[in-house]
mmCIF file of C-alpha atoms in Angstrom:
data_model
loop_
_atom_site.group_PDB
_atom_site.id
_atom_site.type_symbol
_atom_site.label_atom_id
_atom_site.label_comp_id
_atom_site.label_asym_id
_atom_site.label_seq_id
_atom_site.Cartn_x
_atom_site.Cartn_y
_atom_site.Cartn_z
ATOM 1 C CA MET A 21 34.099 -14.474 48.535
ATOM 2 C CA GLN A 22 33.159 -10.898 47.667
ATOM 3 C CA VAL A 23 30.408 -11.979 45.286
ATOM 4 C CA ALA A 24 28.204 -13.082 48.178
ATOM 5 C CA ALA A 25 28.176 -9.533 49.548
ATOM 6 C CA LEU A 26 26.328 -8.146 46.535
ATOM 7 C CA GLY A 27 22.893 -7.016 47.552
ATOM 8 C CA THR A 28 23.526 -7.466 51.256
ATOM 9 C CA GLY A 29 27.082 -6.318 51.722
ATOM 10 C CA PRO A 30 28.786 -3.251 53.100
ATOM 11 C CA GLU A 31 28.423 0.300 51.928
ATOM 12 C CA LEU A 32 31.312 2.223 50.429
ATOM 13 C CA THR A 33 32.166 4.869 52.996
ATOM 14 C CA ASP A 34 34.433 7.880 53.113
ATOM 15 C CA ALA A 35 36.479 6.065 55.756
ATOM 16 C CA MET A 36 37.095 3.177 53.332
ATOM 17 C CA LEU A 37 38.309 5.597 50.690
ATOM 18 C CA ARG A 38 40.725 7.109 53.211
ATOM 19 C CA GLU A 39 42.231 3.754 54.172
ATOM 20 C CA PRO A 40 45.924 3.497 53.308
ATOM 21 C CA GLY A 41 46.856 2.940 49.714
ATOM 22 C CA VAL A 42 45.906 4.070 46.256
ATOM 23 C CA LYS A 43 42.754 2.477 44.907
ATOM 24 C CA LEU A 44 40.411 2.479 41.970
ATOM 25 C CA VAL A 45 36.653 2.716 42.366
ATOM 26 C CA ASN A 46 34.966 1.132 39.356
ATOM 27 C CA PHE A 47 31.250 1.565 38.637
ATOM 28 C CA TRP A 48 29.980 -1.364 36.557
ATOM 29 C CA SER A 49 26.852 -3.331 35.643
ATOM 30 C CA SER A 50 26.210 -6.816 34.311
ATOM 31 C CA TRP A 51 24.014 -5.387 31.525
ATOM 32 C CA CYS A 52 26.796 -3.075 30.308
ATOM 33 C CA ALA A 53 28.639 -4.266 27.168
ATOM 34 C CA PRO A 54 31.550 -1.808 27.629
ATOM 35 C CA CYS A 55 31.937 -3.120 31.201
ATOM 36 C CA ARG A 56 32.392 -6.608 29.779
ATOM 37 C CA ALA A 57 35.042 -5.298 27.364
ATOM 38 C CA GLU A 58 36.861 -3.552 30.236
ATOM 39 C CA HIS A 59 36.737 -6.516 32.617
ATOM 40 C CA PRO A 60 39.955 -8.289 31.456
ATOM 41 C CA VAL A 61 41.871 -5.037 32.024
ATOM 42 C CA LEU A 62 40.536 -4.825 35.586
ATOM 43 C CA LYS A 63 41.472 -8.454 36.212
ATOM 44 C CA ALA A 64 45.018 -7.752 35.000
ATOM 45 C CA LEU A 65 45.269 -4.659 37.224
ATOM 46 C CA SER A 66 44.044 -6.636 40.210
ATOM 47 C CA ALA A 67 46.573 -9.392 39.474
ATOM 48 C CA GLU A 68 49.305 -6.714 39.536
ATOM 49 C CA GLY A 69 48.217 -5.725 43.037
ATOM 50 C CA VAL A 70 46.132 -2.637 42.250
ATOM 51 C CA THR A 71 43.267 -2.344 44.728
ATOM 52 C CA ILE A 72 39.919 -2.065 42.954
ATOM 53 C CA LEU A 73 36.663 -1.418 44.754
ATOM 54 C CA GLY A 74 33.609 -2.298 42.693
ATOM 55 C CA VAL A 75 30.284 -0.508 42.701
ATOM 56 C CA ASN A 76 27.562 -2.524 41.006
ATOM 57 C CA TYR A 77 25.420 0.245 39.529
ATOM 58 C CA LYS A 78 21.648 0.032 38.926
ATOM 59 C CA ASP A 79 21.818 -3.725 38.529
ATOM 60 C CA LYS A 80 20.125 -6.807 39.925
ATOM 61 C CA PRO A 81 22.331 -8.484 42.565
ATOM 62 C CA GLU A 82 21.616 -11.943 41.139
ATOM 63 C CA ALA A 83 22.753 -10.877 37.665
ATOM 64 C CA ALA A 84 25.870 -9.229 39.098
ATOM 65 C CA LYS A 85 26.810 -12.343 41.086
ATOM 66 C CA LYS A 86 26.384 -14.527 38.008
ATOM 67 C CA TRP A 87 28.480 -12.134 35.918
ATOM 68 C CA LEU A 88 31.357 -12.148 38.440
ATOM 69 C CA VAL A 89 31.295 -15.925 38.753
ATOM 70 C CA GLU A 90 31.383 -16.235 34.959
ATOM 71 C CA LEU A 91 34.051 -13.601 34.251
ATOM 72 C CA GLY A 92 36.034 -13.568 37.495
ATOM 73 C CA ASP A 93 36.100 -11.052 40.310
ATOM 74 C CA PRO A 94 38.877 -8.421 40.213
ATOM 75 C CA TYR A 95 37.435 -6.432 43.121
ATOM 76 C CA LEU A 96 38.704 -6.322 46.689
ATOM 77 C CA MET A 97 35.074 -5.691 47.593
ATOM 78 C CA ASN A 98 31.860 -4.913 45.799
ATOM 79 C CA VAL A 99 28.962 -2.785 46.934
ATOM 80 C CA THR A 100 25.589 -2.365 45.300
ATOM 81 C CA ASP A 101 24.148 0.927 44.151
ATOM 82 C CA THR A 102 20.724 -0.272 43.062
ATOM 83 C CA ASP A 103 19.113 3.153 43.108
ATOM 84 C CA GLY A 104 22.148 5.078 41.807
ATOM 85 C CA ARG A 105 22.556 7.290 44.903
ATOM 86 C CA LEU A 106 26.259 6.532 45.312
ATOM 87 C CA GLY A 107 26.714 7.197 41.613
ATOM 88 C CA ILE A 108 25.146 10.621 42.104
ATOM 89 C CA ASP A 109 27.597 11.325 44.931
ATOM 90 C CA PHE A 110 30.489 10.477 42.591
ATOM 91 C CA GLY A 111 29.006 12.303 39.604
ATOM 92 C CA VAL A 112 28.522 9.134 37.571
ATOM 93 C CA TYR A 113 26.241 9.412 34.589
ATOM 94 C CA GLY A 114 26.915 6.042 32.977
ATOM 95 C CA VAL A 115 28.941 2.875 33.275
ATOM 96 C CA PRO A 116 31.704 2.050 33.260
ATOM 97 C CA GLU A 117 33.366 4.890 35.092
ATOM 98 C CA THR A 118 36.517 4.519 37.155
ATOM 99 C CA PHE A 119 38.029 6.840 39.736
ATOM 100 C CA VAL A 120 41.644 6.874 40.900
ATOM 101 C CA ILE A 121 41.676 7.638 44.627
ATOM 102 C CA ASP A 122 44.879 8.749 46.378
ATOM 103 C CA LYS A 123 46.087 7.709 49.840
ATOM 104 C CA GLN A 124 44.099 10.505 51.484
ATOM 105 C CA GLY A 125 40.836 9.497 49.810
ATOM 106 C CA VAL A 126 40.897 12.291 47.225
ATOM 107 C CA ILE A 127 39.700 11.597 43.687
ATOM 108 C CA ARG A 128 42.692 12.307 41.465
ATOM 109 C CA HIS A 129 41.297 11.145 38.126
ATOM 110 C CA LYS A 130 37.954 10.176 36.610
ATOM 111 C CA HIS A 131 37.955 7.875 33.601
ATOM 112 C CA ILE A 132 34.702 7.796 31.654
ATOM 113 C CA GLY A 133 34.048 4.680 29.604
ATOM 114 C CA PRO A 134 35.922 1.400 29.505
ATOM 115 C CA ILE A 135 39.594 1.390 30.387
ATOM 116 C CA ASP A 136 41.449 0.169 27.318
ATOM 117 C CA ALA A 137 45.147 -0.569 26.845
ATOM 118 C CA ALA A 138 45.944 2.992 25.737
ATOM 119 C CA ALA A 139 44.217 4.626 28.728
ATOM 120 C CA LEU A 140 45.816 2.112 31.051
ATOM 121 C CA GLU A 141 49.361 2.727 29.810
ATOM 122 C CA LYS A 142 49.135 6.482 29.197
ATOM 123 C CA LYS A 143 47.117 7.672 32.198
ATOM 124 C CA ILE A 144 45.886 5.142 34.773
ATOM 125 C CA LEU A 145 49.040 3.154 35.561
ATOM 126 C CA PRO A 146 51.422 6.153 35.519
ATOM 127 C CA LEU A 147 49.116 8.014 37.910
ATOM 128 C CA VAL A 148 48.688 5.001 40.205
ATOM 129 C CA ARG A 149 52.476 4.502 40.338
ATOM 130 C CA GLU A 150 53.084 8.211 41.006
ATOM 131 C CA LEU A 151 50.513 8.264 43.811
ATOM 132 C CA GLN A 152 51.907 5.087 45.353
ATOM 133 C CA LYS A 153 55.313 6.805 45.681
ATOM 134 C CA SER A 154 53.995 9.913 47.429
#
């Protein structure tokens, strides 16, 4: 189960982002109320087959594990970013933030804040579907 990897798991690498397929990279934290509000949307996306890579940002691994057990785990994998260095590389300045990554590993869209139904239907899903075709 991915939850066990938090705190001791793999790092998110450029090679992972270049692996085949469109993916989302979602920065989240257990202490983040907007992340909690967004979580059902991520679970629905994951259930539809959208690949989501989680980055647990400036959080305690124990709290993150508990949160995922309680709310469910929509992520293909989760990595920890305890000190925020990966967030700096992505240009994150708060959570949640989600990036749409194309098949070549290029960031095609950055969504700041929680993904709600409007953002999902108007921007995220249309872009994911378009990128999956190309």
